[in-house]
PDB file of C-alpha atoms in Angstrom:
ATOM      1  CA  PHE A   1    -318.772  94.907-109.542  1.00  0.00           C
ATOM      2  CA  PHE A   2    -319.017  95.093-113.341  1.00  0.00           C
ATOM      3  CA  ASP A   3    -316.754  97.890-114.539  1.00  0.00           C
ATOM      4  CA  GLN A   4    -318.433  99.607-117.501  1.00  0.00           C
ATOM      5  CA  LYS A   5    -315.146 101.249-118.534  1.00  0.00           C
ATOM      6  CA  LEU A   6    -313.316  97.927-118.842  1.00  0.00           C
ATOM      7  CA  GLY A   7    -316.188  95.649-119.813  1.00  0.00           C
ATOM      8  CA  ARG A   8    -315.308  93.083-117.121  1.00  0.00           C
ATOM      9  CA  TYR A   9    -315.733  92.368-113.432  1.00  0.00           C
ATOM     10  CA  VAL A  10    -313.400  93.795-110.800  1.00  0.00           C
ATOM     11  CA  LEU A  11    -312.883  92.543-107.251  1.00  0.00           C
ATOM     12  CA  TYR A  12    -311.000  94.141-104.360  1.00  0.00           C
ATOM     13  CA  THR A  13    -309.847  91.684-101.733  1.00  0.00           C
ATOM     14  CA  ARG A  14    -307.077  90.924 -99.246  1.00  0.00           C
ATOM     15  CA  SER A  15    -303.830  90.543-101.132  1.00  0.00           C
ATOM     16  CA  SER A  16    -302.095  87.186-101.452  1.00  0.00           C
ATOM     17  CA  ILE A  17    -299.024  89.075-102.689  1.00  0.00           C
ATOM     18  CA  LEU A  18    -297.551  89.774 -99.264  1.00  0.00           C
ATOM     19  CA  ALA A  19    -294.721  92.137 -98.384  1.00  0.00           C
ATOM     20  CA  THR A  20    -292.745  89.826 -96.118  1.00  0.00           C
ATOM     21  CA  THR A  21    -289.572  90.216 -94.127  1.00  0.00           C
ATOM     22  CA  PRO A  22    -286.573  88.014 -95.030  1.00  0.00           C
ATOM     23  CA  ASP A  23    -287.648  85.437 -92.418  1.00  0.00           C
ATOM     24  CA  LYS A  24    -291.138  85.328 -94.001  1.00  0.00           C
ATOM     25  CA  ARG A  25    -292.794  86.094 -90.649  1.00  0.00           C
ATOM     26  CA  SER A  26    -294.247  89.583 -90.994  1.00  0.00           C
ATOM     27  CA  ALA A  27    -296.756  90.832 -93.513  1.00  0.00           C
ATOM     28  CA  ASN A  28    -299.170  93.735 -93.645  1.00  0.00           C
ATOM     29  CA  ARG A  29    -302.789  93.371 -94.493  1.00  0.00           C
ATOM     30  CA  MET A  30    -303.198  95.220 -97.791  1.00  0.00           C
ATOM     31  CA  MET A  31    -305.665  95.514-100.632  1.00  0.00           C
ATOM     32  CA  ALA A  32    -305.399  93.774-104.002  1.00  0.00           C
ATOM     33  CA  ARG A  33    -307.341  94.030-107.240  1.00  0.00           C
ATOM     34  CA  VAL A  34    -308.253  91.191-109.642  1.00  0.00           C
ATOM     35  CA  GLU A  35    -310.283  91.050-112.878  1.00  0.00           C
ATOM     36  CA  SER A  36    -312.613  88.502-114.485  1.00  0.00           C
ATOM     37  CA  ASP A  37    -314.736  88.065-117.616  1.00  0.00           C
ATOM     38  CA  ASP A  38    -317.033  85.444-116.087  1.00  0.00           C
ATOM     39  CA  VAL A  39    -316.786  85.813-112.262  1.00  0.00           C
ATOM     40  CA  VAL A  40    -315.165  82.350-112.219  1.00  0.00           C
ATOM     41  CA  HIS A  41    -311.652  82.823-113.559  1.00  0.00           C
ATOM     42  CA  TRP A  42    -309.724  85.721-112.000  1.00  0.00           C
ATOM     43  CA  ARG A  43    -306.429  87.196-113.185  1.00  0.00           C
ATOM     44  CA  ASN A  44    -304.069  90.182-113.039  1.00  0.00           C
ATOM     45  CA  GLU A  45    -303.787  90.302-109.249  1.00  0.00           C
ATOM     46  CA  GLN A  46    -301.818  93.259-107.991  1.00  0.00           C
ATOM     47  CA  THR A  47    -301.495  95.041-104.664  1.00  0.00           C
ATOM     48  CA  VAL A  48    -303.067  98.484-104.967  1.00  0.00           C
ATOM     49  CA  LEU A  49    -303.334  99.923-101.433  1.00  0.00           C
ATOM     50  CA  ASP A  50    -301.119  99.658 -98.367  1.00  0.00           C
ATOM     51  CA  THR A  51    -300.231 101.809 -95.376  1.00  0.00           C
ATOM     52  CA  ASP A  52    -296.890 103.529 -94.904  1.00  0.00           C
ATOM     53  CA  ASP A  53    -294.602 105.000 -92.221  1.00  0.00           C
ATOM     54  CA  ARG A  54    -296.938 107.966 -91.733  1.00  0.00           C
ATOM     55  CA  ASP A  55    -299.522 105.526 -90.401  1.00  0.00           C
ATOM     56  CA  ALA A  56    -297.330 103.410 -88.148  1.00  0.00           C
ATOM     57  CA  VAL A  57    -293.847 101.991 -87.856  1.00  0.00           C
ATOM     58  CA  ALA A  58    -293.263  98.417 -88.922  1.00  0.00           C
ATOM     59  CA  ALA A  59    -292.879  95.427 -86.593  1.00  0.00           C
ATOM     60  CA  GLY A  60    -294.962  96.783 -83.746  1.00  0.00           C
ATOM     61  CA  THR A  61    -296.136  95.122 -80.571  1.00  0.00           C
ATOM     62  CA  VAL A  62    -299.525  94.204 -79.213  1.00  0.00           C
ATOM     63  CA  ASN A  63    -300.353  94.206 -75.520  1.00  0.00           C
ATOM     64  CA  ASP A  64    -303.570  92.326 -74.875  1.00  0.00           C
ATOM     65  CA  ALA A  65    -304.778  89.147 -73.222  1.00  0.00           C
ATOM     66  CA  LYS A  66    -304.092  87.003 -76.286  1.00  0.00           C
ATOM     67  CA  THR A  67    -300.571  88.228 -77.037  1.00  0.00           C
ATOM     68  CA  PRO A  68    -297.793  88.232 -74.397  1.00  0.00           C
ATOM     69  CA  GLN A  69    -296.600  91.732 -73.606  1.00  0.00           C
ATOM     70  CA  GLY A  70    -293.780  92.856 -75.865  1.00  0.00           C
ATOM     71  CA  GLU A  71    -294.152  90.036 -78.378  1.00  0.00           C
ATOM     72  CA  GLU A  72    -293.679  91.121 -81.980  1.00  0.00           C
ATOM     73  CA  TYR A  73    -297.018  91.241 -83.751  1.00  0.00           C
ATOM     74  CA  PRO A  74    -296.901  88.745 -86.634  1.00  0.00           C
ATOM     75  CA  ARG A  75    -298.634  90.993 -89.180  1.00  0.00           C
ATOM     76  CA  GLY A  76    -296.027  93.726 -89.533  1.00  0.00           C
ATOM     77  CA  ARG A  77    -297.051  97.396 -89.448  1.00  0.00           C
ATOM     78  CA  ASP A  78    -299.467  98.469 -86.687  1.00  0.00           C
ATOM     79  CA  GLY A  79    -301.651 100.426 -89.133  1.00  0.00           C
ATOM     80  CA  GLN A  80    -303.232  98.297 -91.867  1.00  0.00           C
ATOM     81  CA  PHE A  81    -306.006  98.256 -94.461  1.00  0.00           C
ATOM     82  CA  TYR A  82    -308.373  95.469 -93.490  1.00  0.00           C
ATOM     83  CA  GLY A  83    -310.719  95.649 -96.482  1.00  0.00           C
ATOM     84  CA  MET A  84    -312.218  98.029 -99.021  1.00  0.00           C
ATOM     85  CA  ILE A  85    -315.553  98.498-100.770  1.00  0.00           C
ATOM     86  CA  VAL A  86    -315.253 100.232-104.177  1.00  0.00           C
ATOM     87  CA  ARG A  87    -317.876 101.873-106.379  1.00  0.00           C
ATOM     88  CA  PRO A  88    -317.566 103.775-109.671  1.00  0.00           C
ATOM     89  CA  TYR A  89    -318.575 107.419-109.311  1.00  0.00           C
ATOM     90  CA  GLN A  90    -318.633 109.863-112.254  1.00  0.00           C
ATOM     91  CA  ASN A  91    -315.139 109.771-113.803  1.00  0.00           C
ATOM     92  CA  LEU A  92    -313.394 108.052-110.901  1.00  0.00           C
ATOM     93  CA  TYR A  93    -313.675 105.291-108.293  1.00  0.00           C
ATOM     94  CA  LEU A  94    -314.509 105.806-104.633  1.00  0.00           C
ATOM     95  CA  GLY A  95    -313.006 103.477-102.066  1.00  0.00           C
ATOM     96  CA  PHE A  96    -314.345 103.048 -98.543  1.00  0.00           C
ATOM     97  CA  ALA A  97    -311.346 101.448 -96.849  1.00  0.00           C
ATOM     98  CA  GLN A  98    -311.383  99.857 -93.408  1.00  0.00           C
ATOM     99  CA  TYR A  99    -308.368 101.210 -91.528  1.00  0.00           C
ATOM    100  CA  TYR A 100    -307.214  98.920 -88.717  1.00  0.00           C
ATOM    101  CA  ASP A 101    -305.294 100.403 -85.764  1.00  0.00           C
ATOM    102  CA  VAL A 102    -303.730  97.175 -84.577  1.00  0.00           C
ATOM    103  CA  VAL A 103    -302.570  97.803 -81.004  1.00  0.00           C
ATOM    104  CA  PRO A 104    -305.907  99.032 -79.552  1.00  0.00           C
ATOM    105  CA  GLY A 105    -307.818  96.901 -82.062  1.00  0.00           C
ATOM    106  CA  ARG A 106    -309.877  99.805 -83.399  1.00  0.00           C
ATOM    107  CA  MET A 107    -311.204 100.139 -86.922  1.00  0.00           C
ATOM    108  CA  TRP A 108    -312.778 102.998 -88.864  1.00  0.00           C
ATOM    109  CA  CYS A 109    -313.579 103.958 -92.452  1.00  0.00           C
ATOM    110  CA  GLU A 110    -311.272 106.114 -94.597  1.00  0.00           C
ATOM    111  CA  LEU A 111    -312.229 107.601 -97.963  1.00  0.00           C
ATOM    112  CA  VAL A 112    -309.786 106.972-100.843  1.00  0.00           C
ATOM    113  CA  TYR A 113    -310.138 107.575-104.575  1.00  0.00           C
ATOM    114  CA  SER A 114    -308.666 106.509-107.911  1.00  0.00           C
ATOM    115  CA  TYR A 115    -309.029 107.461-111.574  1.00  0.00           C
ATOM    116  CA  ASP A 116    -308.106 104.006-112.892  1.00  0.00           C
ATOM    117  CA  GLY A 117    -308.972 101.694-109.980  1.00  0.00           C
ATOM    118  CA  ILE A 118    -305.304 100.821-109.488  1.00  0.00           C
ATOM    119  CA  ASP A 119    -303.480 103.949-108.318  1.00  0.00           C
ATOM    120  CA  TRP A 120    -305.305 104.951-105.120  1.00  0.00           C
ATOM    121  CA  LYS A 121    -304.968 108.329-103.403  1.00  0.00           C
ATOM    122  CA  ARG A 122    -305.572 109.279 -99.790  1.00  0.00           C
ATOM    123  CA  GLU A 123    -306.497 112.718 -98.537  1.00  0.00           C
ATOM    124  CA  PRO A 124    -303.533 114.570 -96.967  1.00  0.00           C
ATOM    125  CA  LYS A 125    -305.013 114.661 -93.461  1.00  0.00           C
ATOM    126  CA  ARG A 126    -306.009 110.978 -93.555  1.00  0.00           C
ATOM    127  CA  GLU A 127    -308.972 111.662 -91.319  1.00  0.00           C
ATOM    128  CA  PRO A 128    -311.722 109.059 -90.829  1.00  0.00           C
ATOM    129  CA  PHE A 129    -314.612 109.353 -93.240  1.00  0.00           C
ATOM    130  CA  ILE A 130    -316.838 107.593 -90.715  1.00  0.00           C
ATOM    131  CA  ALA A 131    -315.160 107.786 -87.325  1.00  0.00           C
ATOM    132  CA  LEU A 132    -315.690 105.657 -84.244  1.00  0.00           C
ATOM    133  CA  GLY A 133    -318.702 106.529 -82.133  1.00  0.00           C
ATOM    134  CA  ASP A 134    -318.355 108.611 -78.982  1.00  0.00           C
ATOM    135  CA  LYS A 135    -317.039 106.944 -75.837  1.00  0.00           C
ATOM    136  CA  GLY A 136    -319.635 104.534 -74.535  1.00  0.00           C
ATOM    137  CA  ALA A 137    -321.539 104.297 -77.840  1.00  0.00           C
ATOM    138  CA  TRP A 138    -322.556 101.049 -79.558  1.00  0.00           C
ATOM    139  CA  ASP A 139    -320.110 101.763 -82.411  1.00  0.00           C
ATOM    140  CA  SER A 140    -317.121 102.921 -80.349  1.00  0.00           C
ATOM    141  CA  GLY A 141    -315.239  99.637 -80.824  1.00  0.00           C
ATOM    142  CA  MET A 142    -315.159  99.325 -84.617  1.00  0.00           C
ATOM    143  CA  VAL A 143    -316.749 101.038 -87.609  1.00  0.00           C
ATOM    144  CA  MET A 144    -316.568  98.721 -90.558  1.00  0.00           C
ATOM    145  CA  TRP A 145    -318.198  97.941 -93.889  1.00  0.00           C
ATOM    146  CA  ILE A 146    -320.053 100.458 -96.011  1.00  0.00           C
ATOM    147  CA  PRO A 147    -322.216  98.394 -98.396  1.00  0.00           C
ATOM    148  CA  LYS A 148    -321.880  98.505-102.161  1.00  0.00           C
ATOM    149  CA  GLY A 149    -324.210 101.115-103.659  1.00  0.00           C
ATOM    150  CA  CYS A 150    -323.620 103.819-101.067  1.00  0.00           C
ATOM    151  CA  PRO A 151    -324.211 106.675-101.029  1.00  0.00           C
ATOM    152  CA  PHE A 152    -327.978 106.508-101.497  1.00  0.00           C
ATOM    153  CA  PRO A 153    -329.550 109.835-102.545  1.00  0.00           C
ATOM    154  CA  VAL A 154    -332.439 111.050-100.379  1.00  0.00           C
ATOM    155  CA  GLY A 155    -333.537 114.583-101.261  1.00  0.00           C
ATOM    156  CA  ASP A 156    -330.519 116.875-100.971  1.00  0.00           C
ATOM    157  CA  ASP A 157    -328.639 114.354 -98.848  1.00  0.00           C
ATOM    158  CA  TRP A 158    -326.557 111.236 -99.269  1.00  0.00           C
ATOM    159  CA  TYR A 159    -327.070 108.332 -96.859  1.00  0.00           C
ATOM    160  CA  PHE A 160    -324.235 105.956 -95.975  1.00  0.00           C
ATOM    161  CA  TYR A 161    -324.975 102.731 -94.133  1.00  0.00           C
ATOM    162  CA  TYR A 162    -322.249 101.034 -92.121  1.00  0.00           C
ATOM    163  CA  SER A 163    -321.716  98.300 -89.555  1.00  0.00           C
ATOM    164  CA  GLY A 164    -320.331  98.995 -86.110  1.00  0.00           C
ATOM    165  CA  SER A 165    -319.639  97.200 -82.856  1.00  0.00           C
ATOM    166  CA  ASN A 166    -319.131  97.803 -79.148  1.00  0.00           C
ATOM    167  CA  PHE A 167    -316.078  95.506 -79.143  1.00  0.00           C
ATOM    168  CA  ASN A 168    -312.676  95.841 -80.779  1.00  0.00           C
ATOM    169  CA  HIS A 169    -310.839  93.453 -83.078  1.00  0.00           C
ATOM    170  CA  HIS A 170    -309.369  91.708 -80.022  1.00  0.00           C
ATOM    171  CA  ALA A 171    -312.965  90.787 -79.002  1.00  0.00           C
ATOM    172  CA  LYS A 172    -312.739  93.115 -76.000  1.00  0.00           C
ATOM    173  CA  ALA A 173    -315.796  95.199 -75.136  1.00  0.00           C
ATOM    174  CA  VAL A 174    -315.097  98.943 -75.008  1.00  0.00           C
ATOM    175  CA  ALA A 175    -318.699 100.011 -74.279  1.00  0.00           C
ATOM    176  CA  MET A 176    -322.001  98.539 -73.041  1.00  0.00           C
ATOM    177  CA  ALA A 177    -320.259  95.359 -71.914  1.00  0.00           C
ATOM    178  CA  GLU A 178    -323.323  94.320 -69.914  1.00  0.00           C
ATOM    179  CA  LYS A 179    -325.192  93.765 -73.194  1.00  0.00           C
ATOM    180  CA  GLY A 180    -322.612  91.407 -74.617  1.00  0.00           C
ATOM    181  CA  GLN A 181    -321.230  91.784 -78.126  1.00  0.00           C
ATOM    182  CA  ILE A 182    -323.252  94.218 -80.229  1.00  0.00           C
ATOM    183  CA  LEU A 183    -322.884  94.250 -84.013  1.00  0.00           C
ATOM    184  CA  ALA A 184    -325.416  96.568 -85.647  1.00  0.00           C
ATOM    185  CA  LEU A 185    -326.101  98.788 -88.639  1.00  0.00           C
ATOM    186  CA  GLY A 186    -325.810 102.552 -88.515  1.00  0.00           C
ATOM    187  CA  ILE A 187    -326.365 105.419 -90.925  1.00  0.00           C
ATOM    188  CA  VAL A 188    -324.698 108.774 -91.500  1.00  0.00           C
ATOM    189  CA  ARG A 189    -325.976 111.634 -93.605  1.00  0.00           C
ATOM    190  CA  LEU A 190    -324.024 113.994 -95.837  1.00  0.00           C
ATOM    191  CA  LYS A 191    -325.059 116.774 -98.189  1.00  0.00           C
ATOM    192  CA  ARG A 192    -324.839 115.654-101.813  1.00  0.00           C
ATOM    193  CA  GLY A 193    -321.445 116.081-103.432  1.00  0.00           C
ATOM    194  CA  ARG A 194    -319.682 116.989-100.188  1.00  0.00           C
ATOM    195  CA  LEU A 195    -317.218 114.157 -99.840  1.00  0.00           C
ATOM    196  CA  VAL A 196    -314.255 116.537-100.023  1.00  0.00           C
ATOM    197  CA  GLY A 197    -314.113 120.319 -99.868  1.00  0.00           C
ATOM    198  CA  TYR A 198    -311.869 123.330 -99.498  1.00  0.00           C
ATOM    199  CA  THR A 199    -312.385 125.521 -96.420  1.00  0.00           C
ATOM    200  CA  ALA A 200    -311.063 128.934 -95.425  1.00  0.00           C
ATOM    201  CA  GLY A 201    -311.416 130.677 -92.090  1.00  0.00           C
ATOM    202  CA  LYS A 202    -311.449 134.355 -91.259  1.00  0.00           C
ATOM    203  CA  LYS A 203    -308.313 134.932 -93.349  1.00  0.00           C
ATOM    204  CA  PRO A 204    -309.325 134.702 -97.040  1.00  0.00           C
ATOM    205  CA  GLY A 205    -308.219 131.652 -98.986  1.00  0.00           C
ATOM    206  CA  TYR A 206    -307.894 131.337-102.768  1.00  0.00           C
ATOM    207  CA  LEU A 207    -308.550 128.391-105.044  1.00  0.00           C
ATOM    208  CA  LEU A 208    -307.663 128.313-108.771  1.00  0.00           C
ATOM    209  CA  THR A 209    -309.142 125.541-110.924  1.00  0.00           C
ATOM    210  CA  LYS A 210    -307.473 123.683-113.755  1.00  0.00           C
ATOM    211  CA  PRO A 211    -308.025 125.059-117.272  1.00  0.00           C
ATOM    212  CA  PHE A 212    -311.164 123.685-118.955  1.00  0.00           C
ATOM    213  CA  VAL A 213    -313.358 124.473-121.946  1.00  0.00           C
ATOM    214  CA  VAL A 214    -316.625 126.079-120.892  1.00  0.00           C
ATOM    215  CA  ASN A 215    -319.741 124.741-122.608  1.00  0.00           C
ATOM    216  CA  GLY A 216    -322.460 126.705-120.833  1.00  0.00           C
ATOM    217  CA  SER A 217    -323.496 130.167-119.752  1.00  0.00           C
ATOM    218  CA  ILE A 218    -324.281 129.495-116.067  1.00  0.00           C
ATOM    219  CA  ILE A 219    -321.932 128.586-113.203  1.00  0.00           C
ATOM    220  CA  ALA A 220    -323.247 127.033-110.006  1.00  0.00           C
ATOM    221  CA  VAL A 221    -321.279 126.093-106.900  1.00  0.00           C
ATOM    222  CA  ASN A 222    -321.893 123.540-104.182  1.00  0.00           C
ATOM    223  CA  ALA A 223    -320.832 125.607-101.189  1.00  0.00           C
ATOM    224  CA  ASN A 224    -321.544 126.720 -97.646  1.00  0.00           C
ATOM    225  CA  ALA A 225    -320.909 130.434 -97.190  1.00  0.00           C
ATOM    226  CA  LYS A 226    -323.723 131.278 -94.770  1.00  0.00           C
ATOM    227  CA  SER A 227    -321.220 132.420 -92.110  1.00  0.00           C
ATOM    228  CA  GLY A 228    -318.933 134.262 -94.518  1.00  0.00           C
ATOM    229  CA  LYS A 229    -318.705 134.829 -98.256  1.00  0.00           C
ATOM    230  CA  LEU A 230    -317.535 133.302-101.511  1.00  0.00           C
ATOM    231  CA  LEU A 231    -316.466 135.233-104.620  1.00  0.00           C
ATOM    232  CA  VAL A 232    -315.876 133.594-108.013  1.00  0.00           C
ATOM    233  CA  GLU A 233    -314.080 135.195-110.935  1.00  0.00           C
ATOM    234  CA  VAL A 234    -313.543 133.937-114.480  1.00  0.00           C
ATOM    235  CA  CYS A 235    -309.937 133.880-115.726  1.00  0.00           C
ATOM    236  CA  ASP A 236    -308.191 133.042-118.960  1.00  0.00           C
ATOM    237  CA  HIS A 237    -306.081 129.889-119.237  1.00  0.00           C
ATOM    238  CA  LEU A 238    -303.159 131.662-117.554  1.00  0.00           C
ATOM    239  CA  GLY A 239    -305.225 132.673-114.524  1.00  0.00           C
ATOM    240  CA  ARG A 240    -305.706 136.341-115.462  1.00  0.00           C
ATOM    241  CA  GLY A 241    -309.106 137.769-114.543  1.00  0.00           C
ATOM    242  CA  LEU A 242    -311.368 138.720-117.459  1.00  0.00           C
ATOM    243  CA  ASN A 243    -313.051 142.093-117.837  1.00  0.00           C
ATOM    244  CA  GLU A 244    -316.573 142.223-116.352  1.00  0.00           C
ATOM    245  CA  LEU A 245    -316.021 138.770-114.784  1.00  0.00           C
ATOM    246  CA  GLY A 246    -313.340 139.549-112.189  1.00  0.00           C
ATOM    247  CA  LEU A 247    -313.473 139.506-108.394  1.00  0.00           C
ATOM    248  CA  ALA A 248    -314.421 143.187-108.312  1.00  0.00           C
ATOM    249  CA  GLU A 249    -317.539 142.423-110.390  1.00  0.00           C
ATOM    250  CA  ALA A 250    -318.477 139.177-108.599  1.00  0.00           C
ATOM    251  CA  VAL A 251    -321.635 139.223-106.489  1.00  0.00           C
ATOM    252  CA  PRO A 252    -320.775 137.694-103.059  1.00  0.00           C
ATOM    253  CA  ILE A 253    -322.390 134.370-102.216  1.00  0.00           C
ATOM    254  CA  ARG A 254    -323.504 134.198 -98.568  1.00  0.00           C
ATOM    255  CA  GLU A 255    -325.669 131.066 -98.562  1.00  0.00           C
ATOM    256  CA  ASP A 256    -325.500 127.308 -98.044  1.00  0.00           C
ATOM    257  CA  GLY A 257    -326.660 125.317-101.068  1.00  0.00           C
ATOM    258  CA  LEU A 258    -325.900 122.615-103.598  1.00  0.00           C
ATOM    259  CA  ARG A 259    -326.325 124.785-106.725  1.00  0.00           C
ATOM    260  CA  LEU A 260    -325.710 128.426-105.852  1.00  0.00           C
ATOM    261  CA  ALA A 261    -325.631 130.636-108.952  1.00  0.00           C
ATOM    262  CA  VAL A 262    -322.493 132.675-109.652  1.00  0.00           C
ATOM    263  CA  ARG A 263    -323.474 136.194-110.713  1.00  0.00           C
ATOM    264  CA  PHE A 264    -321.684 139.347-111.790  1.00  0.00           C
ATOM    265  CA  LYS A 265    -322.576 143.015-111.571  1.00  0.00           C
ATOM    266  CA  GLY A 266    -323.504 144.891-114.691  1.00  0.00           C
ATOM    267  CA  ALA A 267    -323.308 143.129-118.039  1.00  0.00           C
ATOM    268  CA  GLY A 268    -320.909 140.365-116.978  1.00  0.00           C
ATOM    269  CA  SER A 269    -321.928 136.983-118.403  1.00  0.00           C
ATOM    270  CA  LEU A 270    -320.246 133.647-118.999  1.00  0.00           C
ATOM    271  CA  GLU A 271    -321.953 133.433-122.399  1.00  0.00           C
ATOM    272  CA  LYS A 272    -319.128 135.265-124.123  1.00  0.00           C
ATOM    273  CA  CYS A 273    -316.680 132.593-122.948  1.00  0.00           C
ATOM    274  CA  ARG A 274    -318.538 129.643-124.445  1.00  0.00           C
ATOM    275  CA  GLY A 275    -316.108 127.330-126.253  1.00  0.00           C
ATOM    276  CA  GLN A 276    -313.064 129.013-124.735  1.00  0.00           C
ATOM    277  CA  THR A 277    -310.515 127.637-122.246  1.00  0.00           C
ATOM    278  CA  ILE A 278    -310.970 129.327-118.896  1.00  0.00           C
ATOM    279  CA  ARG A 279    -310.149 128.900-115.223  1.00  0.00           C
ATOM    280  CA  LEU A 280    -312.085 129.937-112.139  1.00  0.00           C
ATOM    281  CA  ARG A 281    -310.548 131.651-109.128  1.00  0.00           C
ATOM    282  CA  MET A 282    -312.473 131.557-105.855  1.00  0.00           C
ATOM    283  CA  GLN A 283    -311.960 133.693-102.784  1.00  0.00           C
ATOM    284  CA  LEU A 284    -313.385 132.216 -99.583  1.00  0.00           C
ATOM    285  CA  SER A 285    -313.794 133.698 -96.116  1.00  0.00           C
ATOM    286  CA  ASN A 286    -315.403 131.562 -93.373  1.00  0.00           C
ATOM    287  CA  ALA A 287    -316.736 129.378 -96.154  1.00  0.00           C
ATOM    288  CA  SER A 288    -316.343 125.994 -97.843  1.00  0.00           C
ATOM    289  CA  VAL A 289    -316.686 124.959-101.491  1.00  0.00           C
ATOM    290  CA  TYR A 290    -317.256 121.377-102.666  1.00  0.00           C
ATOM    291  CA  GLY A 291    -317.996 121.372-106.376  1.00  0.00           C
ATOM    292  CA  LEU A 292    -319.011 123.116-109.598  1.00  0.00           C
ATOM    293  CA  ALA A 293    -321.746 122.696-112.177  1.00  0.00           C
ATOM    294  CA  PHE A 294    -322.442 124.382-115.487  1.00  0.00           C
ATOM    295  CA  GLY A 295    -325.589 124.967-117.489  1.00  0.00           C
TER     296      GLY A 295
END
């Protein structure tokens, strides 16, 4: 894609800079990044995303029809990144990475993100963004590429297209074998802005934002509190609640919406904080919060 920040094209591909063992036999699949001014000459290749010991130990084994039992798998670690589609989004980059679980031959999509396109972060739980289909489903073998341009906005939702199959990477059918190899397109739907969120259960949870300069008089939250409640208070840069804008004055939010207004009892208003550095503290109970907006 053409990176507006850099003024040149960027490509994410399988790395030719391989992390090999001393005997040059083993190497992980990993993701690299290259740049170009003309889409012909590419430069500055560097590896930017790889798995680690939390994913799988190195030098694993594969037990299938094509590989003798117990033979060392010649690609190194048994958890690998097979490919990645990247798109700029607001002030960062979203990566839809294909995670390959080597031994069973499964593949699914994991969401990663970066602020510079080079240093990529994974969510702590490392859960699939688009998981394999249920047992017996057409996409229970592999879930693969999300096309460039996703998500596509439709009303209050985001649509993500993806490809899936009923067979694994070892070409073995795991579902609907009587229909042969199925490779088809699927779609998943997500509420806008809800890629990542913070959730609290029955026990209240607290979230304190970074300091920022407020430039509006209205706060709105992207949140789901229909089964619980969400309270928002305005704090100074040190995290101390402000008079008339504290938790005691906050009107509880008990809805599910993309732009739920934050209100305060009495004369409390964000207007008096315009141009100042503030923080927001949220208290959640049986609720989730995904984002903020100001107006």
